[in-house]
Structure formats: structure tokens, C-alpha cells
Tab-separated table of C-alpha atoms in Angstrom:
chain	number	residue	atom	x	y	z
A	1	SER	CA	-6.382	13.923	-3.745
A	2	ASN	CA	-7.481	14.951	-0.295
A	3	GLU	CA	-5.543	15.507	2.940
A	4	THR	CA	-7.162	15.216	6.363
A	5	ILE	CA	-5.635	15.547	9.830
A	6	VAL	CA	-6.647	12.753	12.200
A	7	THR	CA	-5.783	12.250	15.855
A	8	GLY	CA	-6.959	8.733	16.604
A	9	LEU	CA	-8.002	5.378	15.228
A	10	ASP	CA	-11.712	6.243	14.873
A	11	SER	CA	-11.060	9.349	12.793
A	12	LEU	CA	-8.473	7.458	10.716
A	13	LEU	CA	-10.978	4.690	9.922
A	14	SER	CA	-13.707	7.194	9.036
A	15	VAL	CA	-11.360	8.854	6.515
A	16	LEU	CA	-10.428	5.438	5.102
A	17	PHE	CA	-14.116	4.487	4.646
A	18	ALA	CA	-14.890	7.890	3.091
A	19	GLY	CA	-12.036	7.335	0.632
A	20	GLU	CA	-13.399	3.884	-0.207
A	21	LYS	CA	-16.757	5.452	-1.101
A	22	ASN	CA	-15.022	7.841	-3.518
A	23	ARG	CA	-13.353	5.054	-5.485
A	24	SER	CA	-14.160	4.871	-9.149
A	25	VAL	CA	-15.730	1.484	-9.949
A	26	ALA	CA	-17.833	0.170	-12.814
A	27	ALA	CA	-19.041	-3.145	-14.224
A	28	THR	CA	-17.074	-4.906	-16.964
A	29	GLY	CA	-17.371	-8.324	-18.579
A	30	MET	CA	-14.822	-9.674	-16.029
A	31	ASN	CA	-15.971	-8.018	-12.843
A	32	GLU	CA	-19.193	-6.520	-11.511
A	33	ARG	CA	-17.286	-3.966	-9.377
A	34	SER	CA	-14.119	-3.300	-11.349
A	35	SER	CA	-11.727	-0.602	-10.099
A	36	ARG	CA	-11.385	2.087	-12.729
A	37	SER	CA	-8.336	3.682	-11.124
A	38	HIS	CA	-5.562	2.981	-8.636
A	39	THR	CA	-6.092	4.057	-5.026
A	40	ILE	CA	-3.384	5.302	-2.675
A	41	PHE	CA	-4.151	5.842	1.000
A	42	ARG	CA	-1.150	7.589	2.568
A	43	ILE	CA	-0.865	7.829	6.347
A	44	THR	CA	1.799	10.183	7.709
A	45	VAL	CA	2.433	9.692	11.430
A	46	GLU	CA	4.194	12.418	13.370
A	47	SER	CA	5.253	11.517	16.891
A	48	ARG	CA	7.325	13.000	19.663
A	49	ARG	CA	8.657	11.114	22.649
A	50	LYS	CA	6.949	11.956	25.923
A	51	ARG	CA	9.042	12.439	29.036
A	52	THR	CA	8.495	9.443	31.309
A	53	ARG	CA	9.065	8.640	34.944
A	54	LEU	CA	12.108	6.592	33.898
A	55	ASP	CA	13.703	9.733	32.456
A	56	ASP	CA	13.189	11.625	35.722
A	57	GLU	CA	14.728	8.781	37.733
A	58	GLU	CA	17.621	8.504	35.281
A	59	ASP	CA	18.462	12.176	35.873
A	60	GLU	CA	18.862	11.351	39.586
A	61	ASP	CA	21.060	8.261	38.943
A	62	ASP	CA	24.540	9.451	40.001
A	63	ASP	CA	26.661	6.486	38.933
A	64	GLY	CA	25.184	6.412	35.388
A	65	ASP	CA	25.450	2.610	35.074
A	66	GLY	CA	21.698	2.206	34.499
A	67	SER	CA	21.516	-0.736	36.912
A	68	ASP	CA	18.243	0.524	38.386
A	69	PHE	CA	16.612	-0.054	34.972
A	70	GLU	CA	17.775	-3.541	34.156
A	71	ALA	CA	14.280	-5.035	33.856
A	72	ASP	CA	13.196	-2.325	31.436
A	73	GLY	CA	16.521	-2.082	29.643
A	74	ASP	CA	15.238	-2.603	26.103
A	75	ALA	CA	12.424	-0.098	26.470
A	76	ARG	CA	14.768	2.414	28.094
A	77	MET	CA	17.367	1.983	25.353
A	78	SER	CA	14.855	2.698	22.613
A	79	LEU	CA	13.549	5.757	24.398
A	80	SER	CA	16.792	7.313	25.569
A	81	ASN	CA	18.161	8.072	22.090
A	82	ASP	CA	15.666	10.896	21.375
A	83	ASP	CA	16.167	13.380	24.198
A	84	ASP	CA	16.218	16.409	21.872
A	85	GLY	CA	12.411	16.415	21.459
A	86	ALA	CA	12.613	15.874	17.708
A	87	VAL	CA	9.492	14.896	15.812
A	88	ARG	CA	9.696	11.478	14.172
A	89	VAL	CA	7.825	11.230	10.866
A	90	SER	CA	6.814	7.930	9.253
A	91	THR	CA	4.695	7.305	6.180
A	92	LEU	CA	2.557	4.287	5.352
A	93	ASN	CA	1.258	3.933	1.795
A	94	LEU	CA	-1.629	1.534	1.248
A	95	VAL	CA	-1.905	1.083	-2.502
A	96	ASP	CA	-4.703	-0.747	-4.281
A	97	LEU	CA	-3.789	-1.185	-7.928
A	98	ALA	CA	-6.552	-1.664	-10.456
A	99	GLY	CA	-5.997	-4.985	-12.216
A	100	SER	CA	-4.665	-5.254	-15.741
A	101	GLU	CA	-7.395	-5.708	-18.303
A	102	SER	CA	-7.682	-7.511	-21.571
A	103	VAL	CA	-10.341	-6.023	-23.850
A	104	ARG	CA	-11.266	-9.447	-25.173
A	105	HIS	CA	-12.219	-10.534	-21.607
A	106	THR	CA	-13.811	-7.310	-20.371
A	107	GLY	CA	-15.719	-6.497	-23.537
A	108	ALA	CA	-15.017	-2.838	-22.733
A	109	THR	CA	-15.806	-0.131	-25.270
A	110	GLY	CA	-15.667	3.667	-25.270
A	111	ASP	CA	-14.698	5.226	-21.924
A	112	ARG	CA	-14.242	1.844	-20.205
A	113	GLN	CA	-11.790	0.790	-22.917
A	114	LYS	CA	-9.822	4.047	-22.535
A	115	GLU	CA	-9.727	3.617	-18.747
A	116	GLY	CA	-8.462	0.054	-19.182
A	117	GLY	CA	-5.713	1.281	-21.518
A	118	LYS	CA	-4.563	3.890	-18.974
A	119	ILE	CA	-4.631	1.320	-16.168
A	120	ASN	CA	-2.538	-1.105	-18.243
A	121	GLN	CA	-0.065	1.654	-19.186
A	122	SER	CA	0.526	2.700	-15.566
A	123	LEU	CA	0.892	-0.951	-14.471
A	124	LEU	CA	3.434	-1.510	-17.251
A	125	THR	CA	5.411	1.547	-16.105
A	126	LEU	CA	5.312	0.356	-12.481
A	127	SER	CA	6.408	-3.111	-13.600
A	128	ARG	CA	9.376	-1.620	-15.508
A	129	VAL	CA	10.422	0.433	-12.475
A	130	ILE	CA	10.198	-2.593	-10.174
A	131	SER	CA	12.115	-4.710	-12.673
A	132	ASN	CA	14.890	-2.078	-12.886
A	133	LEU	CA	15.039	-1.809	-9.089
A	134	GLY	CA	15.312	-5.599	-8.782
A	135	GLU	CA	18.138	-5.653	-11.329
A	136	LYS	CA	19.841	-2.760	-9.460
A	137	ASN	CA	20.070	-0.554	-12.541
A	138	LYS	CA	21.684	2.812	-11.876
A	139	HIS	CA	18.995	4.867	-13.607
A	140	ILE	CA	15.370	4.270	-12.673
A	141	ASN	CA	12.824	6.384	-14.531
A	142	PHE	CA	10.105	7.200	-11.998
A	143	ARG	CA	8.830	10.139	-14.080
A	144	ASP	CA	6.949	8.122	-16.707
A	145	SER	CA	3.901	7.719	-14.479
A	146	LYS	CA	2.179	9.673	-11.728
A	147	LEU	CA	1.877	6.409	-9.776
A	148	THR	CA	5.637	5.719	-9.820
A	149	ARG	CA	6.444	9.343	-8.929
A	150	ILE	CA	4.193	9.143	-5.872
A	151	LEU	CA	5.625	5.769	-4.800
A	152	GLN	CA	9.292	6.612	-5.492
A	153	PRO	CA	10.298	7.053	-1.809
A	154	SER	CA	8.597	3.779	-0.864
A	155	LEU	CA	10.080	1.779	-3.719
A	156	SER	CA	13.670	2.903	-3.731
A	157	GLY	CA	14.892	3.970	-0.372
A	158	ASN	CA	14.401	4.037	3.307
A	159	ALA	CA	11.304	1.848	3.461
A	160	ARG	CA	9.769	-1.546	3.991
A	161	MET	CA	7.560	-2.944	1.284
A	162	ALA	CA	4.970	-5.707	1.205
A	163	VAL	CA	3.126	-6.704	-1.959
A	164	ILE	CA	-0.070	-8.765	-2.006
A	165	CYS	CA	-1.152	-10.002	-5.435
A	166	CYS	CA	-4.604	-11.388	-6.180
A	167	ALA	CA	-5.152	-13.941	-8.919
A	168	THR	CA	-8.023	-16.113	-10.040
A	169	PRO	CA	-7.778	-19.901	-10.361
A	170	SER	CA	-9.970	-19.754	-13.472
A	171	GLU	CA	-8.324	-21.077	-16.645
A	172	LEU	CA	-10.141	-18.370	-18.618
A	173	TYR	CA	-7.769	-15.742	-17.239
A	174	LEU	CA	-4.525	-17.712	-17.337
A	175	GLU	CA	-2.667	-14.916	-19.134
A	176	GLU	CA	-3.619	-12.321	-16.472
A	177	THR	CA	-2.692	-14.713	-13.641
A	178	ARG	CA	0.707	-15.414	-15.207
A	179	SER	CA	1.333	-11.675	-15.601
A	180	THR	CA	0.386	-11.061	-11.945
A	181	LEU	CA	2.746	-13.787	-10.719
A	182	GLN	CA	5.589	-12.435	-12.867
A	183	PHE	CA	5.022	-8.993	-11.353
A	184	ALA	CA	5.135	-10.536	-7.852
A	185	SER	CA	8.387	-12.374	-8.581
A	186	ARG	CA	9.999	-9.120	-9.828
A	187	ALA	CA	8.754	-7.261	-6.740
A	188	LYS	CA	10.443	-9.865	-4.510
A	189	LEU	CA	13.820	-8.853	-5.970
A	190	VAL	CA	13.495	-5.234	-4.812
A	191	LYS	CA	15.599	-4.616	-1.705
A	192	THR	CA	14.783	-1.684	0.573
A	193	ARG	CA	16.352	-0.827	3.902
A	194	ALA	CA	14.282	0.904	6.564
A	195	GLN	CA	16.331	3.017	8.979
A	196	VAL	CA	15.518	5.720	11.489
A	197	ASN	CA	17.036	8.994	10.277
């Protein structure tokens, strides 16, 4: 893993492209450029509210009814709650999961076969965690996989989650497509609630 401080969109994109170049990919019988590991791109945004002209004018407003700011009421409301200068921290995880692999389709042997087994094991663990979250079980075991430990805050708490699943229309890979769609249906049952702390 690698951590880099960025201050703008250009530097953020350059880090993203550099990370893409470091991805582990190899050819298999199913895919010419098959991911050989999962990829997590985590963006942590730290922000502090700047003092605006509206704040200065509000300090001079004697009656405190806010009538001078009616047109900008919504913007003013969202800004006026953070006068203590606190830093707001948000995290965005972009996760690209390597697809599950069947040895009979990939024709993998040796190291490729071992990589496929590890990929399948971590996907199975993630699937179990998501299934347990969807069923609202009291105990969720995030410790069985490095992937689920890293994603624990995003999966089970103060977060918003979006899942995009890719599947092939080919009848040759019907089993993999069915498995992907089952994973997606379980992920839809997970309820998270994003709130500002």
C-alpha cells in the first residue's frame, strides 16, 4: 500500500493512474488482462469551512432573524453549523474486485491457480460478510480477510455504498454470472446510514 498527499484534481488523477499501472494483471484462458488481485483506492478528504462574507454580515445583523439572507438560506444554513473551525474528514473507497475464477474456464496452473484460489477465498469471505449484514446478524466476522477488515467502516456503519457488478452475456460462463448476480442481490440488502458526526 502507498499513501500520497494530494491538493487538487490533477495530482489526484496522477496518483490514480500511477496506481492503475501497479495493478497485478496476467493472461488466463478467460481474459487477456485478468486482475490477479483486488485494488482499493482510498481517498481521504479533509476540509475546513472558510469564513465568508455572509458570516461577516451575519455578525453585524442585530435582530438575528436572518432575513437579510433569505435568498441564500439553504447555503447559509449548511455553513453556519460549523463555526468552531473543526476539520471535516470523509473517506471514499473505490474498490475493484478481481472476478471469481473457475479453473476449468481459466485453465490456470501453478501460480495463476494459487492466485485464483486466494481471489475466490477473499470473495467468499466478503460475500459471507455482506450476507450477514443484509440479514442483520449481531456478529459479523470482518477478521477472516484483509479485504473485509479494510472495508469494515464502509460496509457496516456511517457510509453510503454503491456496488457495480460486471457480468458476461456468454452462456459459457453462466455459473459465474449467476454467482455475480446473487452477490449483487445480497449487497442490495445491506443498509448503511451516512451522517455527519
